[in-house]
Short mmCIF file of C-alpha atoms in Angstrom, two decimals:
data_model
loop_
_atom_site.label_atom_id
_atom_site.label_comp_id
_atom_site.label_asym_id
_atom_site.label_seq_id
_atom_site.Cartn_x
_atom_site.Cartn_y
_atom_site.Cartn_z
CA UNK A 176 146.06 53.84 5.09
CA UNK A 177 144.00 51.52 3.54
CA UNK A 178 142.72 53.74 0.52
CA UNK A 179 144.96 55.71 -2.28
CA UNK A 180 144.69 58.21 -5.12
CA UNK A 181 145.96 55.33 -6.92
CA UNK A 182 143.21 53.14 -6.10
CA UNK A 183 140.72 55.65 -6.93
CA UNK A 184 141.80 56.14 -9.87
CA UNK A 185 142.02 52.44 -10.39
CA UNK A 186 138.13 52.10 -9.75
CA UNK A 187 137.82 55.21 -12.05
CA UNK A 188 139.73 52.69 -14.89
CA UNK A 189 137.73 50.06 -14.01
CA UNK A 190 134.47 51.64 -14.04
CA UNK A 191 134.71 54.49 -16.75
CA UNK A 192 133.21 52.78 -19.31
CA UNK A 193 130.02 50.90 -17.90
CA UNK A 194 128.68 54.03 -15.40
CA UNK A 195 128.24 57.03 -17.06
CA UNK A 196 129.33 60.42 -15.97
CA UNK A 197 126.89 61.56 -13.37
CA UNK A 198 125.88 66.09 -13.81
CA UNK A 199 127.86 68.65 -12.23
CA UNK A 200 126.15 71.91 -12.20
CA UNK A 201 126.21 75.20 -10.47
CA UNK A 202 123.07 76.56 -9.30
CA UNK A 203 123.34 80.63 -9.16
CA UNK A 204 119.44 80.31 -7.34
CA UNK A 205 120.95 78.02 -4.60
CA UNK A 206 123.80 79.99 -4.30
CA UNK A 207 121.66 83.29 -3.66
CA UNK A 208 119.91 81.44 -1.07
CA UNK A 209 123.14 80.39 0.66
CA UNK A 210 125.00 83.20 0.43
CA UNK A 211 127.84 80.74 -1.75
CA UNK A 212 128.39 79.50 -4.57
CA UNK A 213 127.34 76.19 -4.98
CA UNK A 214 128.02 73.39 -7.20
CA UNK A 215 126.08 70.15 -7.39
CA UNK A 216 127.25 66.66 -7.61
CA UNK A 217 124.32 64.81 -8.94
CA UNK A 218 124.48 61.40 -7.69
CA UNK A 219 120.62 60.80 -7.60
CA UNK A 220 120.84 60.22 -11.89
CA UNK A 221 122.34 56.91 -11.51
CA UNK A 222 120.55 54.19 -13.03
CA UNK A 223 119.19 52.62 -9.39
CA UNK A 224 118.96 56.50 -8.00
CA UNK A 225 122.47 56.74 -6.35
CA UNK A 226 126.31 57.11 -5.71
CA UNK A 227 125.59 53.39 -4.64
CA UNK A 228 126.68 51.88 -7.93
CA UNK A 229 129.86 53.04 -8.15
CA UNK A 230 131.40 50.91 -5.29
CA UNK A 231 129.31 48.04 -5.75
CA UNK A 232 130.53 47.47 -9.55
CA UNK A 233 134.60 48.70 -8.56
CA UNK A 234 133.66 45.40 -6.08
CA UNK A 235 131.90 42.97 -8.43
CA UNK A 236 134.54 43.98 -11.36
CA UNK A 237 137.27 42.62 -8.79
CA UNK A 238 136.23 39.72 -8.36
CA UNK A 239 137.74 36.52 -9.74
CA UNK A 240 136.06 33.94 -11.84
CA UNK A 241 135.85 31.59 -9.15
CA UNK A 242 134.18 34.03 -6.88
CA UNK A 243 131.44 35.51 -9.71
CA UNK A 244 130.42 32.09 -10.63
CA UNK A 245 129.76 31.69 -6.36
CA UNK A 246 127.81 34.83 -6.58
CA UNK A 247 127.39 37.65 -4.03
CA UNK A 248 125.13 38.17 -1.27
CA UNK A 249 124.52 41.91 0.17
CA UNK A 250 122.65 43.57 3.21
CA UNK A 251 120.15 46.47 2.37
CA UNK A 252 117.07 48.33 2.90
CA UNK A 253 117.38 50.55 -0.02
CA UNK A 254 120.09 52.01 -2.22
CA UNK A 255 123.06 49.22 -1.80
CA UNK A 256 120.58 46.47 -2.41
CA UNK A 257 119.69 47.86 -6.19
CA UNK A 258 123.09 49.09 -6.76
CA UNK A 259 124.24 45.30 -6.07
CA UNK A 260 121.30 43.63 -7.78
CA UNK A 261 121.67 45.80 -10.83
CA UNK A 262 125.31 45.17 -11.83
CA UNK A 263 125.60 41.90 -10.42
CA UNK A 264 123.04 40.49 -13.11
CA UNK A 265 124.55 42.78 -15.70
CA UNK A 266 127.78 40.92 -15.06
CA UNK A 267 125.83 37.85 -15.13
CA UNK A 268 126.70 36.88 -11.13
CA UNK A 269 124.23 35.66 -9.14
CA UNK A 270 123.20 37.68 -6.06
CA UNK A 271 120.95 37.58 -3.21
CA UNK A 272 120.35 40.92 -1.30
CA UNK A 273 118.79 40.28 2.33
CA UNK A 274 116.17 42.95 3.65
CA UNK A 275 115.12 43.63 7.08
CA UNK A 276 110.82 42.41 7.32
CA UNK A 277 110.08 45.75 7.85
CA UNK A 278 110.96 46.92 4.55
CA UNK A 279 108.60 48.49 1.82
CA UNK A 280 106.99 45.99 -0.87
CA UNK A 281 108.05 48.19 -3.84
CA UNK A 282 111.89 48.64 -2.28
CA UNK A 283 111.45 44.66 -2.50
CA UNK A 284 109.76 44.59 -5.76
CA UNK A 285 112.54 47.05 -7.52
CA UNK A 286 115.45 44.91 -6.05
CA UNK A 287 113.57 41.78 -7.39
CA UNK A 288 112.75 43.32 -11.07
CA UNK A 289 117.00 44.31 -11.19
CA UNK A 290 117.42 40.41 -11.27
CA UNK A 291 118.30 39.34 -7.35
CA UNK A 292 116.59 36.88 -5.07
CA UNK A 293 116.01 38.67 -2.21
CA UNK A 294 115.50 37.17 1.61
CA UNK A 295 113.33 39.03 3.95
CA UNK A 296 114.97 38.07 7.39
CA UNK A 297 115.04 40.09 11.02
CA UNK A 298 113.24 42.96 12.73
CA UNK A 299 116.25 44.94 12.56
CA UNK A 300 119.07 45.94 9.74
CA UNK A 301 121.43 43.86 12.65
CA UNK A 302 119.63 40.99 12.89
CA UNK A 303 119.30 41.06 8.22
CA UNK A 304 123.23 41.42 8.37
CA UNK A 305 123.86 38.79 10.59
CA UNK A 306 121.55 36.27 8.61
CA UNK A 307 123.36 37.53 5.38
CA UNK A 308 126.45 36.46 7.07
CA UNK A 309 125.31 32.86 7.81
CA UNK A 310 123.79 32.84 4.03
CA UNK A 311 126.77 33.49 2.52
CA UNK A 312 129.03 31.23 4.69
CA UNK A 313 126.54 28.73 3.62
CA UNK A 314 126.09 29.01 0.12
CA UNK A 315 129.70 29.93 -0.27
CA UNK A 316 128.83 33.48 -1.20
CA UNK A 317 130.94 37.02 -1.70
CA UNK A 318 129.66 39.13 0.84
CA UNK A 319 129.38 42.56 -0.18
CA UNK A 320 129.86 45.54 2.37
CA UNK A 321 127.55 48.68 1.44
CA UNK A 322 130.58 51.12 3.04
CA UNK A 323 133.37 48.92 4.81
CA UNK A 324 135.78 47.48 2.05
CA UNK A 325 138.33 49.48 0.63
CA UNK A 326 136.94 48.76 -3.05
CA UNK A 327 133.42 49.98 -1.90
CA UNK A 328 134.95 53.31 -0.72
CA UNK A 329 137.31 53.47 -3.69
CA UNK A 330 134.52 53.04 -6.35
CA UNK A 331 132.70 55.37 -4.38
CA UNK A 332 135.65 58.16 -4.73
CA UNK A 333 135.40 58.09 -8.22
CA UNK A 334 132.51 60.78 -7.90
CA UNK A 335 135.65 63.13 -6.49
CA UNK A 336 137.72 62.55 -9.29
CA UNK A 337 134.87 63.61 -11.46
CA UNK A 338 133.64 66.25 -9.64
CA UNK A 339 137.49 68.24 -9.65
CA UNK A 340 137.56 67.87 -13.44
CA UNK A 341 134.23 69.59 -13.73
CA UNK A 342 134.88 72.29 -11.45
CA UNK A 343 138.39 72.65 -10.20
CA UNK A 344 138.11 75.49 -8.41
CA UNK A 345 136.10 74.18 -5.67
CA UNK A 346 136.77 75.39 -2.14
CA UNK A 347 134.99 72.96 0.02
CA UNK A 348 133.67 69.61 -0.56
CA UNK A 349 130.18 68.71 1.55
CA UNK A 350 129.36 64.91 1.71
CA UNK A 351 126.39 63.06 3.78
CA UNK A 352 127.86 60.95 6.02
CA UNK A 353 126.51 57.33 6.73
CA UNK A 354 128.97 54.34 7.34
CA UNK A 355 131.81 56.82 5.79
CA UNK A 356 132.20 55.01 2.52
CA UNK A 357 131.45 57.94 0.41
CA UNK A 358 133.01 60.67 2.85
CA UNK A 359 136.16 58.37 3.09
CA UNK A 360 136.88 57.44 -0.95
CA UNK A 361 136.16 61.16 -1.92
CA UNK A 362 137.97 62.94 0.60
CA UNK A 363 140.89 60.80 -0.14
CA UNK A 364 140.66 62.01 -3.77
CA UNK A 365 139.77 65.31 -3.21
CA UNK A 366 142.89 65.89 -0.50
CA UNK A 367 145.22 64.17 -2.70
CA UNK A 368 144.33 66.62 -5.95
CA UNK A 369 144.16 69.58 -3.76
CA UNK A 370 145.16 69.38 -0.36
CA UNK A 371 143.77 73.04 0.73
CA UNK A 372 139.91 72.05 -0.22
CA UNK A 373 138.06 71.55 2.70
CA UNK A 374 136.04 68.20 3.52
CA UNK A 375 132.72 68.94 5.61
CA UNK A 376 131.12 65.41 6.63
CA UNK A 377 126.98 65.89 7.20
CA UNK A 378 125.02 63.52 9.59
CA UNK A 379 121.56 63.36 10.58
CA UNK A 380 121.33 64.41 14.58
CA UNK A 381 119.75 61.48 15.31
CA UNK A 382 122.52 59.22 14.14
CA UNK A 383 125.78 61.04 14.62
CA UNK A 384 127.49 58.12 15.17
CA UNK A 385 131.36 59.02 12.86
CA UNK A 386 131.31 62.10 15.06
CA UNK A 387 130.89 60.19 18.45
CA UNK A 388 133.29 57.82 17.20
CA UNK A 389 135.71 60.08 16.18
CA UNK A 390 135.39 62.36 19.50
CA UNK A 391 135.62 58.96 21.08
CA UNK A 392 132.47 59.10 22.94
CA UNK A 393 130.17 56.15 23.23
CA UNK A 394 128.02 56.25 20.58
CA UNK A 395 124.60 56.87 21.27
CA UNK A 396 121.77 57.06 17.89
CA UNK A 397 118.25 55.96 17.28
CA UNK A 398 114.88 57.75 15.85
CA UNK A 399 112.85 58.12 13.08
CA UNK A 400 114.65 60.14 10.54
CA UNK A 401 114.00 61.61 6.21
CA UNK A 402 117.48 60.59 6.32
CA UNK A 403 117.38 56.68 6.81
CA UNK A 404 120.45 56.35 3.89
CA UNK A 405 122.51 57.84 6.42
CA UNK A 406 120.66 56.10 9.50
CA UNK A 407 123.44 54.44 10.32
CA UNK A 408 124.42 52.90 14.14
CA UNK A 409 128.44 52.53 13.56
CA UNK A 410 131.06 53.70 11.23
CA UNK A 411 133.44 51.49 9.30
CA UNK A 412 136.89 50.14 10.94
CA UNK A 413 137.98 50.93 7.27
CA UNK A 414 136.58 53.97 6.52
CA UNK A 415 136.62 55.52 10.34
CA UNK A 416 140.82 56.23 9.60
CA UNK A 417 139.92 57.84 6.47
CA UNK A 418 137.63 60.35 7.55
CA UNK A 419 139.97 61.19 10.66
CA UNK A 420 143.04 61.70 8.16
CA UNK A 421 141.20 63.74 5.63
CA UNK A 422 138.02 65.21 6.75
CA UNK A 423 137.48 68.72 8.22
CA UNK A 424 135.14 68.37 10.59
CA UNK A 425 131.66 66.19 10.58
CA UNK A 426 128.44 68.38 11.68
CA UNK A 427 125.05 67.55 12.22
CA UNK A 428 122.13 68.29 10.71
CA UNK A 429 118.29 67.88 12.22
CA UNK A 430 115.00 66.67 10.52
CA UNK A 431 113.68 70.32 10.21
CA UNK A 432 116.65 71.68 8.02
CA UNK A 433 116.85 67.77 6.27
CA UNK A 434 113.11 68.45 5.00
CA UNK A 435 113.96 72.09 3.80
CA UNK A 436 117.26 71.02 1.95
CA UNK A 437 114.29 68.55 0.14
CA UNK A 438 111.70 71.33 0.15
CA UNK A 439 114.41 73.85 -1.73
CA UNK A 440 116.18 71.07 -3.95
CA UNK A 441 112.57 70.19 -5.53
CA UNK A 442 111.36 73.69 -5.84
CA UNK A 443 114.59 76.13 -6.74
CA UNK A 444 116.29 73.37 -8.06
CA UNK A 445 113.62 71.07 -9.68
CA UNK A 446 115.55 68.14 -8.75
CA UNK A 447 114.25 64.92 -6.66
CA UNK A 448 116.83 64.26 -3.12
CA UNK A 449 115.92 62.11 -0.82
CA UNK A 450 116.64 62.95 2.79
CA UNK A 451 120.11 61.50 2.75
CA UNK A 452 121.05 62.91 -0.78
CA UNK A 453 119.74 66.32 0.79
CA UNK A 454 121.93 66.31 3.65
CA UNK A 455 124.93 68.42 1.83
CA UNK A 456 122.94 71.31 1.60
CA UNK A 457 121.24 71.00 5.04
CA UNK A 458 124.32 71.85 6.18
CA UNK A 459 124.78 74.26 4.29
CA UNK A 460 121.71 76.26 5.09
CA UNK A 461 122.00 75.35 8.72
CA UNK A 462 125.33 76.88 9.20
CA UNK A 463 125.67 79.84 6.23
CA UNK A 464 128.72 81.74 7.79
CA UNK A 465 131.11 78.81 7.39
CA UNK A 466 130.18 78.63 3.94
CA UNK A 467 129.94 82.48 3.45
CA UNK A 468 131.03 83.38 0.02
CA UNK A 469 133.07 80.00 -0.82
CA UNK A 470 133.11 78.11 -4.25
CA UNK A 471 131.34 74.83 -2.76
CA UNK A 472 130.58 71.11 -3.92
CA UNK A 473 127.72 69.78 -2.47
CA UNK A 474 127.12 66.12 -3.27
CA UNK A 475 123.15 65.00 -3.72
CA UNK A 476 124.02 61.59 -3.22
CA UNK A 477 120.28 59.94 -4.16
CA UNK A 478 116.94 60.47 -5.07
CA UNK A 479 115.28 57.28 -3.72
CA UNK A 480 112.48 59.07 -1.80
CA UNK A 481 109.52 57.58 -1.24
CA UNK A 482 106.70 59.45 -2.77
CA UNK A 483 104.43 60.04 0.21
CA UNK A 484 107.24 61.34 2.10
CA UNK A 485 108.20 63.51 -0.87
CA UNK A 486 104.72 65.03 -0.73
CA UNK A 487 104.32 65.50 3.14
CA UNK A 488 107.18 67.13 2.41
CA UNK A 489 106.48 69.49 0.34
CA UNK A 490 102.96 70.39 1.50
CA UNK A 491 104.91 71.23 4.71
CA UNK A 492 107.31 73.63 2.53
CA UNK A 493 104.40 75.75 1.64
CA UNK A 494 103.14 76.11 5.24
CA UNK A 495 106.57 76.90 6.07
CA UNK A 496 106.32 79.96 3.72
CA UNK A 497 102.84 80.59 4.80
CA UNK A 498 101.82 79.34 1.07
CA UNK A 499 99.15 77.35 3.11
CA UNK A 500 97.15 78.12 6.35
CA UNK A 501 94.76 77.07 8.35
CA UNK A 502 92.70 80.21 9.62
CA UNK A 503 89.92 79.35 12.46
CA UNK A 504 86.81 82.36 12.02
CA UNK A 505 83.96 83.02 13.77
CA UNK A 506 81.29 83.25 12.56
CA UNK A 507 77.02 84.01 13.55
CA UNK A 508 75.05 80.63 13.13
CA UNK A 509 72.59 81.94 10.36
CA UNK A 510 72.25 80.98 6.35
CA UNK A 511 74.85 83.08 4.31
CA UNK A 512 77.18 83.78 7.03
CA UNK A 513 79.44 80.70 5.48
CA UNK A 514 79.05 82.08 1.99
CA UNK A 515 80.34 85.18 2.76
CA UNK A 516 83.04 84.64 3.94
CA UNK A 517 84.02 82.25 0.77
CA UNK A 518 82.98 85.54 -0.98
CA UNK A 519 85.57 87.91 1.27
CA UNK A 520 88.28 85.10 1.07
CA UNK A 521 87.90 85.12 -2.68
CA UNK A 522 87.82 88.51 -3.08
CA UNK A 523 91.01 88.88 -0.92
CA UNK A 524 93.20 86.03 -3.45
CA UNK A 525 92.98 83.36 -1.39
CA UNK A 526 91.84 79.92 -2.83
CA UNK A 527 89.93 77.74 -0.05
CA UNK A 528 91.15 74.24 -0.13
CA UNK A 529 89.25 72.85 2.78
CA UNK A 530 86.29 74.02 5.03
CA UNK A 531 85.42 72.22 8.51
CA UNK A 532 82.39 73.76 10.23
CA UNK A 533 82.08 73.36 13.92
CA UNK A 534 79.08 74.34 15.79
CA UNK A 535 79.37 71.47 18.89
CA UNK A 536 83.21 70.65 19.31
CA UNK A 537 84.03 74.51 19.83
CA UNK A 538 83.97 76.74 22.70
CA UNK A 539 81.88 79.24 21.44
CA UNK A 540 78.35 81.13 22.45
CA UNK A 541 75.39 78.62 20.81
CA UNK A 542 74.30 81.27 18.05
CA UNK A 543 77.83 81.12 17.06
CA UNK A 544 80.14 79.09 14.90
CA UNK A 545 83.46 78.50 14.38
CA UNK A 546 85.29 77.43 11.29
CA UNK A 547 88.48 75.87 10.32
CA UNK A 548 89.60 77.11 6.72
CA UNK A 549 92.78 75.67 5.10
CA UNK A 550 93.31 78.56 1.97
CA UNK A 551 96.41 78.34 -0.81
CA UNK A 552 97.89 82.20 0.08
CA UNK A 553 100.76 83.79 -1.97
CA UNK A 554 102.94 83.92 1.32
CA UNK A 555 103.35 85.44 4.81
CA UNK A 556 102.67 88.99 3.86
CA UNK A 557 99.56 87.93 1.91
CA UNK A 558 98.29 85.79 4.69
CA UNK A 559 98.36 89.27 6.88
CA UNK A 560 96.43 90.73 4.81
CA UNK A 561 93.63 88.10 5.11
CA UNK A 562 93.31 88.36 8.49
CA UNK A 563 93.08 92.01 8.66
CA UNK A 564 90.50 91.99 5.63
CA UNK A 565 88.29 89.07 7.34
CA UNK A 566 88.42 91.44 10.84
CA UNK A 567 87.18 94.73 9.11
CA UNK A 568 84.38 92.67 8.04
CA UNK A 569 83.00 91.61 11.25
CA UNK A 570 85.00 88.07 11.39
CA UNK A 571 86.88 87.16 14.42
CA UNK A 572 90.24 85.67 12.77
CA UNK A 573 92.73 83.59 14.00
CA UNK A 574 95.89 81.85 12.26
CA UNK A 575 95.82 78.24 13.97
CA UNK A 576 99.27 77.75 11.36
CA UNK A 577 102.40 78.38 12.87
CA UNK A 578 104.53 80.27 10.26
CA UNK A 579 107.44 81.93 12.22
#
């Protein structure tokens, strides 16, 4: 195998004194929720956001003096690119990170600010790596993998070793799967120090691509996903071996349960995931009975979430728990009929965050109205109550917010 205890450890050596030790900490709310117990890794309080830096400084710290005076060139849309950028100019090499057009001016801007010249090249993350490849061939540059070198995925198994010290009575181990780097350097740790913990891969269902490849199947991804750190098209021929040797099983997780791991992580929690980072405990919630009353690590491997996603997000939370609604009434076209029902809405707890009054777009009788009320409730129950309390007063109610 390509990837040892020993070289884990080695990265650890390497490492230990330039990253600091990233939180482990149980969270008896989560665990309620679950029906576990669950620890959390968190990887999102790295300097640049993520587990990220840990295999891109075991890398840079490898390399000779010829090599760091060539400088290093890496592929990213996100979380590799700043990892790179930001210990590259710490160790005073010169790098140049290569970004898909498509990608997000302050993405660009943060990579910039971290000290690296970035390239905006391609309409796809193919068509960035392949240019980063020709780059680096001719400038005479280091190329830097973001998952398939064995230094990558050893620096990146450091978070194991860390994790065990802090909680060695862990029972399973739960890990967002991408291109495997993280999966494959922990899970190597983590079976070496105790071989009877359990390994759980998570992928997004839209890009399940370790689990095709490991089942052997053509592999088949693509769509718009929360999860785009883990958005990835093929797994590593280094870390593919790993994860077959020492993983459990890989399972798959879809965008609903990805935006409530997000929703819960921010609200029970108070603590920032992005869809990727989020993915451990999607899997958790998504499949409670193999977790059922286990010690378990989940690792929230970033926070690098964009902030309008991060609010979508959340708004969507509290319609989820019927926190928010949308209630259509009907109502007789005549002065005061509006401000009553503000009146019986108020009265009833609710606070009315929008109003849209329809009298043309409607189907309804011309001395009649109809109008759309978005109102802040204190959950499902409450938002029963409303509706009864707005039809004993004469006002045809409907709930146009699906809340099952």
């Amino acid at each position: 195998m390509p990837l040892t205890l020993d070289d884990v450890r080695a990265a650890a050596a390497r490492i230990g004194n330039r990253l600091p030790v990233t939180p482990t900490e149980a969270s008896p709310r989560l665990s309620e929720i679950t029906g576990c117990s669950v620890v959390l890794k968190l990887e999102n309080q790295h300097l640049t956001g993520s587990f990220k830096e840990r295999g891109a400084l075991n890398k840079l710290l490898s390399l000779g003096e010829a090599e760091r005076q060539a400088g290093v060139i890496a592929m990213s849309a996100g979380n590799h690119a700043q990892a790179v950028a930001c210990h590259a100019t710490r160790l005073g090499i010169r790098s140049v990170i290569v970004m898909p057009s498509f990608t997000p001016f302050t993405k660009v801007e943060r990579t910039e600010s971290l000290g690296a010249r970035v390239e905006l090249h391609g309409e796809t993350l193919s068509d960035a790596a392949a240019y980063a490849q020709e780059l680096a061939a001719r400038e005479g540059l280091v190329f830097v993998h973001p998952y398939d070198d064995p230094l990558i995925a050893a620096g990146q198994g450091t978070a194991a070793l860390e994790l065990l010290d802090a909680a060695p009575d862990l029972e399973m181990l739960v890990v967002p799967v991408g291109g495997g780097g993280l999966i494959g350097g922990m899970a190597v740790a983590a079976k070496a120090l105790k071989p009877d913990i359990a390994v759980i891969g998570v992928e997004c269902a839209m890009f399940p691509s370790m689990r095709q490849a490991l089942a052997g199947q053509p592999i088949t991804c693509g769509g718009a996903t929360i999860a785009d750190g883990i958005a990835v098209k093929a797994p590593g021929a280094v870390t593919l071996p790993l994860v077959r040797r020492h993983v459990d099983a890989v399972v798959e997780v879809g965008e609903p349960r990805l935006e409530e791991a997000v929703y819960r992580l921010a609200t029970v929690q108070k603590l920032v995931a992005e869809g990727a980072g989020a993915a451990g405990l999607a899997a958790v919630l998504d499949d409670p009975e193999r977790f059922r009353g286990k010690r378990v690590g989940i690792v929230v491997s970033g926070g690098n979430i964009d902030a309008r996603i991060l609010a979508q997000v959340l708004t969507r939370g509290l319609v989820y728990e019927g926190r928010m609604v949308r209630l259509r009434i009907g109502i007789t076209d005549a002065p005061g009929a509006l401000a009553r029902v503000a009146r019986l809405l108020g009265e009833a707890g609710a606070n009315i965050v929008e109003v849209h009054h329809q009298r043309l777009f409607h189907d309804v009788p011309v001395r009649m109205a109809e109008i759309d009320v978005v109102l802040e409730t204190r959950g499902r129950s409450h938002v029963q109550r409303l509706v009864a309390h707005m039809e004993e007063a004469g006002f045809p109610t409907e709930l146009m917010t699906d809340i099952s």
